Amino acid sequence: MMKKSMKYIALSPALLATLCTDTVLASGDGSDEPGFVPPPEENKLPPPPPRSISSAETLAACCCCPVTPMSRTEAKKPPRPPVMFTKIRTERQEDWAATPNDVNNLLKAMKDMINANYVMEIKSLAEISPDPEQNPILYRSGHYRFSFTPEERAKLRKFMLDGGMMIFNTGLGSKPFYDSAKQELETIFPEVHLQRLSSDHPIFHSYYDLDRVRYRSGVGKGYFSYQGNEPWFDGITINCRTVAVISRWCMAVGWEDTENDSYQAYQSEDAKKLGINLFSYAVAMRAWAKSEAGKMKFVDADTTTGDKLYLGQVVYDGEWKTRHAGLSVLLQTFNQKTDIPVKYGLSEMRLADEKIFNTPLLYITGHEDFRLRKEEAARLRQYVLNGGFLLAEACCGRKGFDLAFRNQMQAIFPEYPLKRIPDGNPIFNIPNRITQLGVTPALAAQLGSPAIKPELEGIEIDGHYGVIYSRFGLAGGWEMTPSPYALGYDGPGAIQLGQNIVMYAVTQ
């Protein structure tokens, strides 16, 4: 059976209750808390947008002279550029308008630097539309603690899941605002792990390569005293699309070209480049989300009895679920491809759960850095050494997960190295004979070829592989919707390779 995939994650009763909890996340405005940074002293509202003026010959009436042609200026109404950013206005002007020209100046920089012409609007949350077509990027900047109402959370959740993006800018690095933004996103998306984005995230490479940035000296001298040089964004990522980010350090003063080195902020040039990258990422991913919204997904409607293959997805502390339909699609196509009478069931479990020993195949994926708990690592070792099988992939080919997974395998299986599986291994022959696989456009551009030999790594134990790992993304291809920035196999290639891996797992 096939049905249309949902545009967003369905609201369970528990999730709905969380969104509708009308609680103040923290008392007070945070101005007496450690790490609070007040707004700059100057506080002006943003200037009105300029109007184009043209000169036209008109007739001006004069009571004491003949009518003669005169010149006067008239307002001209050229086509208005589309709205890209909507800055959120609150009741506290000194908070949201502490940097009144931040977005205006960013838009000017975008026009000068990349020839992108857009305008901004300023609205309250009550005035904004939940439709991303009307206001693609919402921007909230501030210094003080804040909280949304249940209705505002529901509106923002729908906006982001329907393709919009939300950006929180921490004014001068003020910690109470940063903490509030984190708490609100965790409340809006309780089922998703909010985490810091690694420097290989597409946001930091969507236009400029910004895996390293320049901070003002205030960042290293403030309450937090950050000494790194990687950009610091925390994000909510759903189905490989980051829908919301919080900038830990201030971008706004950089957009305004305010040169005060004591501020906890990015240097102006890098702040503008980060803003342009956010714009580029949001536009590309919104277009992708729109194009993929009507794609179909497979669901299991087979009620016949028979042997069952239960695929367990590993739950860990981090972004453990990157796609919501990929496994269903893979196993459905596996059943169609082979004559093996396997009915699949999917379950989500932590490695500490005893049920993993009743699961012949475990699957783990992610985008970012992660670390298994001590008992989870011990249980995974026991599971694999007892004959279990682990399939792992770095979703979208992300380096953060890749490095973390390699470190975990080395720690868990020190005597069994993770090594490249030879080209002639039977895993590449059954049920599909694979010599070349298509790759995503992003990976093709990186490698200089639209197709490559299949590449898998494995941990071999007593003559068979207990762990098989792909450093290139698979899940997006299983859904036939790899993201624009994915470094992975294309749809047909990912499905063929996935089918072969499942075949290997169930026949060993």
XYZ file of C-alpha atoms in Angstrom:
508
model
C 0.000 0.000 0.000
C 1.176 3.518 -0.669
C 0.078 6.807 0.787
C 1.288 10.358 0.746
C 3.868 11.227 3.342
C 3.010 13.879 5.879
C 4.643 17.256 5.556
C 5.388 17.206 9.234
C 5.506 14.967 12.264
C 2.025 14.196 13.588
C 1.116 15.656 16.974
C 0.651 12.926 19.557
C -1.530 13.687 22.612
C 1.585 13.969 24.777
C 3.253 16.289 22.292
C 0.130 18.433 22.019
C 0.007 18.705 25.788
C 3.618 19.876 25.819
C 2.948 22.574 23.243
C -0.149 23.727 25.104
C 1.544 24.028 28.474
C 1.249 27.722 29.254
C 4.222 27.960 31.593
C 6.803 30.657 31.994
C 10.085 28.953 31.265
C 12.025 31.211 33.620
C 11.021 33.926 36.054
C 12.067 37.517 35.463
C 13.724 39.024 32.425
C 17.159 37.589 33.160
C 18.814 40.953 33.691
C 20.062 39.855 37.108
C 21.416 36.509 35.898
C 25.052 35.590 35.215
C 25.950 36.122 31.578
C 23.354 38.829 30.917
C 24.541 41.514 28.507
C 22.383 44.656 28.181
C 21.503 46.154 24.797
C 23.740 48.853 23.327
C 22.884 52.321 24.596
C 21.538 53.648 21.292
C 18.073 52.334 20.554
C 16.354 53.521 17.379
C 13.585 51.990 15.362
C 14.588 50.822 11.898
C 14.152 53.556 9.264
C 11.293 53.210 6.791
C 12.252 51.614 3.480
C 13.328 54.134 0.821
C 10.944 54.967 -1.987
C 12.065 55.287 -5.564
C 11.515 58.758 -6.913
C 11.342 59.641 -10.597
C 11.016 62.969 -12.353
C 8.044 63.592 -14.675
C 6.755 66.537 -16.665
C 3.377 67.679 -15.323
C 1.110 70.683 -15.543
C 1.023 72.796 -12.388
C -1.834 75.307 -11.981
C -0.971 78.955 -11.242
C -3.603 81.593 -10.389
C -1.648 84.530 -11.715
C 0.118 83.214 -14.807
C -0.573 81.117 -17.869
C -0.378 77.392 -17.523
C 3.190 76.316 -18.283
C 4.890 72.956 -18.155
C 6.710 72.435 -14.844
C 8.674 69.604 -13.374
C 7.758 67.968 -10.093
C 8.670 64.728 -8.422
C 6.212 61.905 -8.024
C 6.454 58.707 -6.092
C 7.065 55.785 -8.343
C 5.916 52.275 -7.472
C 8.313 49.817 -9.036
C 7.812 46.091 -8.502
C 8.610 45.345 -4.903
C 11.374 42.793 -4.292
C 10.126 39.682 -2.498
C 10.156 39.491 1.282
C 12.835 37.179 2.661
C 13.333 38.128 6.329
C 10.639 39.045 8.826
C 11.980 40.535 12.029
C 9.817 39.713 15.027
C 8.625 42.704 17.025
C 7.820 42.320 20.722
C 6.425 44.652 23.359
C 9.924 45.448 24.597
C 11.418 47.761 22.004
C 14.834 48.050 23.636
C 15.152 44.290 23.262
C 14.038 43.388 19.730
C 15.218 46.719 18.239
C 18.524 46.914 20.090
C 20.243 46.667 16.703
C 17.631 48.467 14.587
C 19.364 48.222 11.226
C 20.734 44.686 11.443
C 18.539 42.986 8.843
C 18.395 46.103 6.644
C 22.167 46.169 6.469
C 22.398 42.427 5.859
C 20.055 42.807 2.886
C 22.242 45.605 1.528
C 25.298 43.378 1.945
C 23.511 40.543 0.142
C 22.768 42.831 -2.779
C 26.357 44.076 -2.936
C 28.093 40.748 -2.321
C 25.922 38.192 -4.146
C 23.463 40.350 -6.116
C 20.436 39.059 -4.190
C 17.673 41.661 -3.907
C 15.112 41.127 -1.144
C 13.262 43.178 1.437
C 12.329 42.691 5.071
C 9.249 43.254 7.169
C 8.756 43.873 10.871
C 5.804 42.112 12.459
C 4.611 40.738 15.751
C 4.135 37.008 16.075
C 0.391 37.587 15.894
C 0.829 39.265 12.501
C 3.096 36.741 10.823
C 1.677 34.021 8.629
C 2.316 30.326 9.311
C 2.752 30.023 5.535
C 6.485 30.181 4.664
C 5.588 31.581 1.248
C 4.578 34.811 2.969
C 7.575 35.098 5.301
C 10.278 32.515 4.496
C 12.719 33.399 7.305
C 11.704 34.605 10.757
C 14.355 36.457 12.744
C 14.260 37.065 16.488
C 17.018 38.971 18.244
C 17.224 39.972 21.877
C 19.015 40.133 25.201
C 16.369 39.270 27.802
C 14.567 36.109 28.779
C 11.349 35.434 26.908
C 8.701 32.785 26.364
C 6.111 32.088 23.699
C 2.449 31.329 24.315
C 1.048 27.886 23.450
C -0.631 29.374 20.374
C 2.622 30.966 19.226
C 4.483 27.683 19.657
C 1.912 25.838 17.576
C 2.101 28.496 14.840
C 5.906 28.435 14.773
C 5.975 24.636 14.711
C 3.675 24.548 11.686
C 5.668 27.317 9.989
C 8.981 25.494 10.360
C 7.658 22.061 9.433
C 6.010 23.489 6.322
C 9.340 24.779 4.995
C 10.093 27.965 6.912
C 13.240 28.700 8.874
C 13.668 30.528 12.168
C 16.844 32.306 13.255
C 17.544 33.400 16.816
C 20.356 35.914 17.269
C 21.768 36.186 20.788
C 22.222 39.922 21.295
C 25.851 40.544 22.329
C 25.980 36.937 23.544
C 23.482 37.553 26.371
C 23.021 34.185 28.055
C 19.416 34.592 29.324
C 18.172 35.119 25.758
C 20.239 32.181 24.512
C 18.879 29.916 27.249
C 15.301 30.987 26.506
C 15.702 30.298 22.787
C 16.995 26.798 23.560
C 14.173 26.097 25.995
C 11.550 27.297 23.536
C 12.839 25.169 20.655
C 12.992 22.144 22.943
C 9.380 22.832 23.931
C 8.213 23.330 20.337
C 10.008 20.164 19.185
C 10.185 17.844 22.225
C 10.709 14.838 19.942
C 13.832 16.307 18.315
C 17.272 16.737 19.858
C 18.544 20.336 19.853
C 22.288 20.241 19.325
C 25.228 22.297 18.242
C 25.871 22.058 14.508
C 29.295 20.761 13.543
C 31.492 22.848 11.268
C 30.774 20.581 8.276
C 27.064 21.414 8.388
C 25.829 22.716 5.011
C 24.857 26.040 6.601
C 28.537 26.831 7.003
C 29.263 25.985 3.357
C 26.088 26.922 1.455
C 27.776 29.963 -0.126
C 30.987 30.751 1.734
C 33.166 28.112 3.418
C 33.015 29.124 7.072
C 34.158 26.147 9.103
C 36.402 28.680 10.869
C 35.359 32.230 11.761
C 36.820 35.308 13.398
C 35.376 36.419 16.709
C 35.798 39.715 18.506
C 37.924 39.589 21.623
C 34.845 39.962 23.828
C 33.839 36.371 23.056
C 36.923 35.104 24.858
C 36.554 37.497 27.781
C 32.862 37.252 28.570
C 31.010 35.144 31.118
C 31.384 32.013 28.998
C 34.893 32.839 27.717
C 34.757 30.819 24.506
C 38.217 30.207 23.005
C 37.339 28.304 19.818
C 37.237 29.479 16.214
C 34.359 27.391 14.850
C 30.981 29.045 14.272
C 28.484 28.297 17.028
C 24.944 27.541 15.916
C 22.559 25.233 17.759
C 19.918 23.701 15.533
C 16.759 21.635 15.196
C 17.028 19.249 12.238
C 14.094 17.248 10.849
C 14.367 14.966 7.817
C 17.816 16.333 7.007
C 16.595 19.962 7.007
C 17.638 22.313 9.791
C 14.476 24.289 10.517
C 15.756 26.548 13.305
C 19.112 27.850 14.471
C 20.342 29.820 17.462
C 23.512 31.823 17.035
C 25.307 31.687 20.391
C 27.253 34.827 19.543
C 25.891 38.029 18.099
C 25.679 38.502 14.336
C 23.550 41.654 14.423
C 26.251 44.169 15.373
C 28.367 42.775 12.555
C 25.522 43.300 10.111
C 25.336 46.892 11.354
C 29.111 47.363 10.979
C 29.395 48.344 14.628
C 33.103 48.032 15.349
C 33.432 47.407 19.076
C 35.918 44.653 19.802
C 34.642 44.165 23.351
C 31.321 42.808 22.080
C 30.614 39.073 22.275
C 30.108 38.867 18.543
C 31.466 37.783 15.193
C 33.656 40.184 13.299
C 31.585 42.139 10.799
C 32.757 40.452 7.597
C 32.192 36.948 8.936
C 28.837 37.947 10.451
C 27.650 39.065 7.012
C 28.937 35.882 5.403
C 27.099 33.805 8.009
C 23.929 35.753 7.249
C 24.338 35.126 3.522
C 24.928 31.423 4.194
C 21.768 31.251 6.290
C 19.832 32.881 3.460
C 21.326 30.529 0.846
C 20.615 27.438 2.937
C 17.053 28.486 3.765
C 16.199 29.196 0.123
C 17.677 25.936 -1.180
C 16.103 23.762 1.493
C 12.688 25.420 1.243
C 12.659 24.778 -2.510
C 13.678 21.164 -1.863
C 11.026 20.719 0.830
C 8.354 22.048 -1.548
C 9.424 19.765 -4.384
C 9.481 16.687 -2.153
C 6.268 17.392 -0.232
C 4.158 15.221 -2.526
C 6.504 12.253 -2.739
C 5.106 8.865 -1.810
C 6.283 6.566 0.916
C 5.717 2.871 1.435
C 3.803 1.583 4.430
C 3.438 -2.031 5.411
C -0.115 -3.265 4.908
C 0.677 -6.974 4.675
C -1.140 -8.903 7.392
C 0.002 -12.364 6.344
C 1.929 -14.490 8.768
C 5.401 -15.788 8.156
C 8.963 -15.140 9.088
C 9.533 -11.613 10.272
C 12.607 -9.452 10.135
C 12.579 -6.858 12.857
C 14.866 -3.962 12.089
C 15.754 -2.040 15.200
C 16.717 1.613 14.921
C 19.207 2.582 17.601
C 18.143 5.419 19.892
C 21.016 7.367 21.436
C 21.695 10.749 23.005
C 21.715 12.888 19.874
C 20.018 13.145 16.490
C 19.374 9.434 16.097
C 16.479 9.720 13.623
C 17.358 11.620 10.455
C 14.616 10.253 8.169
C 11.166 8.911 8.963
C 10.330 6.731 5.950
C 13.665 5.471 4.626
C 13.711 2.122 6.412
C 10.143 1.329 5.376
C 10.955 2.054 1.751
C 14.118 -0.047 1.806
C 12.469 -3.091 3.342
C 9.409 -2.824 1.099
C 11.621 -2.788 -1.996
C 13.648 -5.668 -0.541
C 10.494 -7.773 -0.270
C 9.580 -6.912 -3.845
C 13.079 -7.654 -5.134
C 13.633 -11.010 -3.469
C 11.661 -14.205 -3.000
C 12.430 -14.338 0.699
C 9.085 -14.378 2.575
C 10.072 -11.702 5.042
C 7.588 -9.380 6.669
C 9.315 -6.507 8.356
C 8.647 -4.687 11.560
C 10.382 -1.544 12.720
C 11.178 -0.723 16.300
C 13.165 1.972 18.036
C 15.298 0.920 20.968
C 18.243 1.847 23.085
C 21.200 -0.484 23.070
C 20.747 -1.112 26.791
C 17.387 -2.752 26.023
C 17.467 -6.555 26.262
C 15.192 -6.687 23.206
C 18.126 -6.015 20.911
C 19.082 -9.687 21.249
C 15.792 -10.585 19.553
C 16.620 -8.240 16.678
C 18.881 -9.698 13.984
C 19.608 -6.316 12.433
C 20.237 -2.941 14.078
C 20.500 0.346 12.214
C 22.239 3.499 13.430
C 22.522 6.838 11.665
C 23.007 10.534 12.350
C 24.484 13.805 11.202
C 26.436 15.068 14.178
C 28.885 13.980 16.849
C 27.570 11.472 19.401
C 28.776 9.194 22.156
C 27.201 6.005 23.439
C 26.748 5.509 27.146
C 29.111 3.049 28.801
C 26.450 0.358 29.247
C 25.233 0.864 25.676
C 28.712 0.369 24.257
C 29.159 -2.815 26.294
C 25.777 -4.154 25.168
C 26.542 -3.415 21.498
C 29.798 -5.351 21.742
C 27.986 -8.301 23.286
C 25.274 -8.137 20.615
C 27.690 -8.159 17.665
C 29.999 -10.811 19.127
C 26.956 -13.035 19.664
C 26.099 -12.884 15.959
C 24.058 -9.695 15.682
C 24.418 -7.323 12.736
C 24.821 -3.534 12.776
C 24.187 -1.396 9.689
C 25.473 2.162 10.045
C 25.515 5.175 7.751
C 26.583 8.791 8.001
C 23.374 10.427 6.833
C 24.086 12.983 4.087
C 27.753 11.947 4.331
C 28.288 14.200 7.339
C 31.769 14.233 8.847
C 30.561 14.834 12.395
C 28.833 11.464 12.576
C 31.557 9.770 10.533
C 34.309 10.716 12.958
C 32.205 9.890 16.014
C 31.220 6.469 14.655
C 34.806 5.544 13.871
C 35.884 6.543 17.365
C 33.075 4.488 18.904
C 33.921 1.373 16.881
C 37.600 1.643 17.773
C 36.716 1.882 21.461
C 34.134 -0.941 21.383
C 36.016 -3.360 19.096
C 39.714 -2.530 19.582
C 40.797 -5.932 18.258
C 38.576 -5.757 15.152
C 39.417 -2.819 12.869
C 36.915 -1.124 10.586
C 38.246 -1.816 7.071
C 37.197 -1.301 3.458
C 35.179 -4.250 2.107
C 36.909 -5.565 -1.055
C 35.215 -4.893 -4.394
C 34.726 -8.583 -5.178
C 32.914 -9.402 -1.938
C 29.592 -11.267 -2.404
C 27.803 -8.391 -0.693
C 28.082 -6.469 -3.972
C 26.554 -9.288 -6.035
C 23.327 -10.439 -4.355
C 20.558 -9.646 -5.180
C 21.992 -6.801 -7.283
C 25.264 -7.055 -9.166
C 26.838 -3.701 -8.368
C 29.939 -2.314 -10.045
C 29.008 1.376 -10.215
C 26.487 3.469 -8.313
C 25.135 6.921 -9.018
C 25.802 9.600 -6.436
C 24.135 12.844 -5.442
C 24.995 16.047 -7.326
C 26.881 17.427 -4.320
C 29.068 14.318 -4.059
C 29.517 14.172 -7.839
C 30.801 17.752 -7.786
C 33.215 16.860 -4.996
C 34.504 13.663 -6.631
C 34.325 14.843 -10.228
C 32.177 11.899 -11.315
C 28.427 11.130 -11.322
C 29.061 7.469 -10.445
C 31.569 5.568 -8.314
C 32.403 2.039 -7.242
C 30.336 1.067 -4.208
C 32.216 1.835 -1.028
C 31.483 0.090 2.253
C 33.547 -0.602 5.362
C 33.065 -3.416 7.812
C 34.185 -5.112 10.991
C 34.872 -8.774 10.233
C 34.469 -11.299 13.041
C 35.083 -15.025 12.507
C 34.740 -14.776 8.743
C 31.607 -12.626 8.525
C 30.846 -8.948 8.890
C 29.126 -8.000 12.123
C 29.220 -4.296 11.269
C 28.796 -2.682 7.853
C 29.221 1.068 7.512
C 28.721 3.592 4.717
C 30.413 6.966 5.050
C 28.184 8.184 2.230
C 24.504 8.799 2.874
C 21.900 6.106 2.190
C 18.631 7.064 3.901
C 17.874 10.059 1.691
C 18.298 7.831 -1.343
C 16.030 5.166 0.161
C 13.303 7.821 0.277
C 14.324 8.952 -3.233
C 14.739 12.462 -1.817
C 18.389 13.186 -0.954
C 18.851 16.776 0.169
C 20.619 19.308 -2.094
C 23.674 19.203 0.154
C 23.797 15.432 0.696
C 27.031 13.564 0.040
C 25.597 10.163 -0.698
C 24.269 7.667 -3.186
C 21.366 8.672 -5.394
C 17.974 6.996 -5.073
C 18.494 3.902 -7.253
C 22.049 3.428 -6.009
C 21.129 3.685 -2.330
C 18.260 1.219 -2.720
C 20.379 -1.339 -4.585
C 23.154 -1.149 -2.021
C 20.690 -1.241 0.871
C 18.973 -4.323 -0.547
C 22.312 -6.118 -0.799
C 23.201 -5.235 2.790
C 19.848 -6.525 4.070
C 20.272 -9.710 2.028
C 23.700 -10.238 3.576
C 22.293 -9.692 7.067
C 19.386 -12.138 6.758
C 21.389 -14.906 5.081
C 24.367 -15.003 7.445
